[in-house]
Short mmCIF file of C-alpha atoms in Angstrom, two decimals:
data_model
loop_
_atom_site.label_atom_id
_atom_site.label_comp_id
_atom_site.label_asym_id
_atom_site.label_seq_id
_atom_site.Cartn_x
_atom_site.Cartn_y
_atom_site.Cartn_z
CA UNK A 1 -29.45 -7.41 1.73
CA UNK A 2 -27.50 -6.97 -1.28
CA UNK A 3 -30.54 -5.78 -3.36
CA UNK A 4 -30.26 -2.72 -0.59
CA UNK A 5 -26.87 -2.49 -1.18
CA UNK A 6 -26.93 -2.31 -4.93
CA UNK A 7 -30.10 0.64 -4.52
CA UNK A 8 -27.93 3.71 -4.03
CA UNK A 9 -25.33 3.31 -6.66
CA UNK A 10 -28.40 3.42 -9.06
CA UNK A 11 -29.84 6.35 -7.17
CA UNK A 12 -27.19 8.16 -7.30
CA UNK A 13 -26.58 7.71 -10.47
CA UNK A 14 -29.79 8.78 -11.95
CA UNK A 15 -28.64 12.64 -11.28
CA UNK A 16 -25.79 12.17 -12.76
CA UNK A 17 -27.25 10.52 -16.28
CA UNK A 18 -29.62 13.73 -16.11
CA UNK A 19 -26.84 16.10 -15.88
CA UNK A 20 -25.21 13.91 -18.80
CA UNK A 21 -28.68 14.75 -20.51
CA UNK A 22 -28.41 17.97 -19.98
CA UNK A 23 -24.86 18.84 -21.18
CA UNK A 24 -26.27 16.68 -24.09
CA UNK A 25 -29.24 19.03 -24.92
CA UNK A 26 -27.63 22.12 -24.15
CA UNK A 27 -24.98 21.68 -26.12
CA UNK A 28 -25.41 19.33 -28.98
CA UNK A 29 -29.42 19.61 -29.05
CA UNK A 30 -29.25 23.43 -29.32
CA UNK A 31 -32.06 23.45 -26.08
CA UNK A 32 -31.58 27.17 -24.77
CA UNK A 33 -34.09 26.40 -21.75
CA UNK A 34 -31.60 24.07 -20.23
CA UNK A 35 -29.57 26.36 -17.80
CA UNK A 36 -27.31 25.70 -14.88
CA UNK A 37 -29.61 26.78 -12.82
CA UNK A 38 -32.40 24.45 -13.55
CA UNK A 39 -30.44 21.59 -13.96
CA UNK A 40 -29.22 22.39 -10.12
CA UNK A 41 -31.98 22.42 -8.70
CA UNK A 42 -33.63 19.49 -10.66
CA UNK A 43 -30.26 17.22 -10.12
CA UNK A 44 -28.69 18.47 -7.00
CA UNK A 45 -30.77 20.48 -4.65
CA UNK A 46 -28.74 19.99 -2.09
CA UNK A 47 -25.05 20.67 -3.50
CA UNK A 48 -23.65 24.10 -3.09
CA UNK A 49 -23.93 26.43 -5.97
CA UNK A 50 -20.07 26.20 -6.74
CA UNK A 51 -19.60 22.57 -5.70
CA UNK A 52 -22.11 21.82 -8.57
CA UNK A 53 -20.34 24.72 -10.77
CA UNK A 54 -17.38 22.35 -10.76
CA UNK A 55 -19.06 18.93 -11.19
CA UNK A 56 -20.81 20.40 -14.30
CA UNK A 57 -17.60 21.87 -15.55
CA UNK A 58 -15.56 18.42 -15.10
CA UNK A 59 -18.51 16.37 -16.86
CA UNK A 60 -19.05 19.17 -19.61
CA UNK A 61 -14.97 18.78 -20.19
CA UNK A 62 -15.33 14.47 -20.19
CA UNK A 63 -18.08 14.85 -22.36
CA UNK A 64 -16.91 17.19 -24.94
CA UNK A 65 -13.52 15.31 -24.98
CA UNK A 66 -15.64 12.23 -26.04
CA UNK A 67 -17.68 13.91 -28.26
CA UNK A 68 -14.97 15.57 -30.30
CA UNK A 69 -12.80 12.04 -30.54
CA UNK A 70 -16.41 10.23 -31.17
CA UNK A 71 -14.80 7.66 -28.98
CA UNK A 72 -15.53 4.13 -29.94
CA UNK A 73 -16.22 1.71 -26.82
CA UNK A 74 -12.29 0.85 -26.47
CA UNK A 75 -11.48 4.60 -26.87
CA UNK A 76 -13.89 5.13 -23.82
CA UNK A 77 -13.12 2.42 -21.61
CA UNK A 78 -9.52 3.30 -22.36
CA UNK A 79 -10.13 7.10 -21.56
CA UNK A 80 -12.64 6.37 -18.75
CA UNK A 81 -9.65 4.40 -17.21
CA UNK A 82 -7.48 7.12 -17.41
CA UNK A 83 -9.84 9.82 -15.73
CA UNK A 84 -10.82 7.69 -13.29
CA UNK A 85 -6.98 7.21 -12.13
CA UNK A 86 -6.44 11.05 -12.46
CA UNK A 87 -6.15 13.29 -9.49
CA UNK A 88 -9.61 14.68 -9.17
CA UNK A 89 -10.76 13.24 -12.28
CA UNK A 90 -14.13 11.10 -11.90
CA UNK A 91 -14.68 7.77 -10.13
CA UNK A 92 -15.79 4.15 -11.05
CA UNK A 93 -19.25 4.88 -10.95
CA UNK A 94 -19.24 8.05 -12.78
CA UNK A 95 -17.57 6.49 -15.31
CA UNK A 96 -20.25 3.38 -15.52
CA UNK A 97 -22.92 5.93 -16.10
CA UNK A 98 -21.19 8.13 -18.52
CA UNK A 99 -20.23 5.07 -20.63
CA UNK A 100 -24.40 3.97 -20.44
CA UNK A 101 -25.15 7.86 -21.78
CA UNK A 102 -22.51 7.51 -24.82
CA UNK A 103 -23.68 4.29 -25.58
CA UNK A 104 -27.09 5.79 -26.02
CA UNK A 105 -26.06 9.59 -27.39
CA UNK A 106 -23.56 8.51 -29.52
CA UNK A 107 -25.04 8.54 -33.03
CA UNK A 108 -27.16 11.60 -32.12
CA UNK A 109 -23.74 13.68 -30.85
CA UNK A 110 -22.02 13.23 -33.42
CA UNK A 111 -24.88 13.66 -36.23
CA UNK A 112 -25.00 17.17 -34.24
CA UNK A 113 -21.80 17.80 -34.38
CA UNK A 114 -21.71 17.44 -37.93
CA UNK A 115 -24.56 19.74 -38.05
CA UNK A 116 -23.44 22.39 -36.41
CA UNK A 117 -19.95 22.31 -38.26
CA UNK A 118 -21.53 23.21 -42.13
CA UNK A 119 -21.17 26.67 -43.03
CA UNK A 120 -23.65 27.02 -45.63
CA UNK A 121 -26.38 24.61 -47.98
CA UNK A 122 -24.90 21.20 -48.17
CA UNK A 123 -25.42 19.00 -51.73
CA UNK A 124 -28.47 16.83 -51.11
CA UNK A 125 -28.77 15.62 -54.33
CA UNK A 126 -27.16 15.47 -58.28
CA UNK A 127 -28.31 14.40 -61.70
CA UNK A 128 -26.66 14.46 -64.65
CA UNK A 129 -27.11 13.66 -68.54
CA UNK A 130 -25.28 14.03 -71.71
CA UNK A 131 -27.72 15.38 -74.25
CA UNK A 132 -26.58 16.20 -77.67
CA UNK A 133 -27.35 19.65 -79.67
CA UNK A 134 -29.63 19.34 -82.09
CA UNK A 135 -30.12 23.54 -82.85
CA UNK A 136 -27.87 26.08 -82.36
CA UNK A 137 -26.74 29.21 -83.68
CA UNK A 138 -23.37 28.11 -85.20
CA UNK A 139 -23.35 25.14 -86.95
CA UNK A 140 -19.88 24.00 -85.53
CA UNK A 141 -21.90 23.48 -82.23
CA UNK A 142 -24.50 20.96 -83.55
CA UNK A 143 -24.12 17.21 -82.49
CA UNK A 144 -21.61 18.45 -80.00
CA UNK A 145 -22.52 16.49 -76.55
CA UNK A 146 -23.02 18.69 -73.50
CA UNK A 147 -23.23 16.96 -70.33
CA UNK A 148 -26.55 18.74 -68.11
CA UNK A 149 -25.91 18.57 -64.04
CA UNK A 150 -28.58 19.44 -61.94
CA UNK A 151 -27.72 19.28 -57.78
CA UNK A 152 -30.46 20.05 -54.98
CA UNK A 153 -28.66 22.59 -52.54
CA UNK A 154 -29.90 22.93 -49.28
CA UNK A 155 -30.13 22.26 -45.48
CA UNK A 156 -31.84 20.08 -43.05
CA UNK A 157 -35.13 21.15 -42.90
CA UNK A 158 -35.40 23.40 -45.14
CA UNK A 159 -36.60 24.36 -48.72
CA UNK A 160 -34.37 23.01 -51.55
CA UNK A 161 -32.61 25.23 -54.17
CA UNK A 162 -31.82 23.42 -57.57
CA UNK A 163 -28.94 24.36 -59.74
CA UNK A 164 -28.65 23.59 -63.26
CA UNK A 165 -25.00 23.46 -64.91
CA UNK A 166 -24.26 22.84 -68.66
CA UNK A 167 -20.94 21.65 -69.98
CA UNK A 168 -19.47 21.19 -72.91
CA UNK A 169 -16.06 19.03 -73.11
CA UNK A 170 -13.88 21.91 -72.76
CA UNK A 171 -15.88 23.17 -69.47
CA UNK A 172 -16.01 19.96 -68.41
CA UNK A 173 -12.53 18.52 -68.53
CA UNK A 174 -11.19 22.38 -66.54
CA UNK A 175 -14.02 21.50 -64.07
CA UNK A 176 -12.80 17.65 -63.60
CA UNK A 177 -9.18 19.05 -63.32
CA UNK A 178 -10.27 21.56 -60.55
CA UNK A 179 -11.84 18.47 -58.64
CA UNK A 180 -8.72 16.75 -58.93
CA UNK A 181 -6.68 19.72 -57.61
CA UNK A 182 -9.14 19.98 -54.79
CA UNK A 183 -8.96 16.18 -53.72
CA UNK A 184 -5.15 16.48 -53.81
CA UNK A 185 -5.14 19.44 -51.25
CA UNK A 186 -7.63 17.39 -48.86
CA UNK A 187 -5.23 14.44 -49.70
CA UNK A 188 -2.49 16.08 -48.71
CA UNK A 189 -3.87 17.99 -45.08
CA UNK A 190 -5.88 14.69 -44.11
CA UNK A 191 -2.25 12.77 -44.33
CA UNK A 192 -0.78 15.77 -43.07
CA UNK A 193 -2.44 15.29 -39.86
#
């Protein structure tokens, strides 16, 4: 008897993890052929068009509020708590089975997430020597070290460009001093918030 009992919980869960899966790949996977649509009538045949409107809506909402905290487990049990004790927020059971889909999304969220929020070619890669001039067309510039930097520009899955930089101390010590200016101002607005 209680093995019957326990059955529809876990059925009725099952449409909800694949509307979880769906948010998921719609909006973190970047999988255009998941609509509402098909996800209705996969999941929930039998809800009413707007009924299912607003489920989607409320789990999209839980789901990007997760996403954008990247919620640890205490985070989410905390937060799953609170919804669940919210006028029309979600119940106990929801609330099992969206805890079981961040447990296993997680990682993959939040590495799209990261994706998604790079403008342009990341830095993949960066070499550097200090060589030392052996010819050159003034003399004041032989045995003068130069420091060679070569960094791998590019994005996931695509073709690397290379960059090669050459300093000499001058160049180099402006460069270093921009770096620092630029780590003060992230200093500053990461404390800041």
């Amino acid at each position: 008897m209680a093995a019957a009992s326990e059955r529809p919980p876990a059925e009725a869960a099952k449409p909800l993890l694949g509307l979880l899966n769906g948010i998921a790949r719609a909006s973190y996977y970047g999988n255009a052929e998941i609509t509402e649509g098909l996800l209705r009538e996969q999941l929930y045949p039998d809800l009413a068009p707007q009924e299912f409107r607003a489920l989607q809506a409320k789990m999209t909402g839980v789901v990007k509020s997760i996403a954008s905290a990247d919620m640890d487990s205490n985070q989410l049990e905390a937060f799953l708590t609170a919804q669940t004790k919210k006028p029309g927020g979600i119940t106990s059971e929801q609330a099992a089975v969206i805890a079981k889909f961040w447990k296993n999304h997680r990682m993959k969220i939040r590495d799209s997430l990261i994706n998604q929020s790079r403008w342009e070619n990341t830095l993949k890669n960066l070499n550097w020597r200090v060589d030392v001039k052996s010819q050159s067309r003034h003399t004041d510039q032989l045995s003068s070290p130069v420091a060679i930097v070569k960094m791998e520009l590019g994005k996931n899955g695509q073709e690397s460009e290379f960059l090669t930089l050459e300093f000499d101390e001058l160049k180099l010590n402006q460069m270093l001093k921009k770096l620092s200016e630029i780590e003060g101002s992230i200093t500053s607005l990461t404390q800041a918030t």
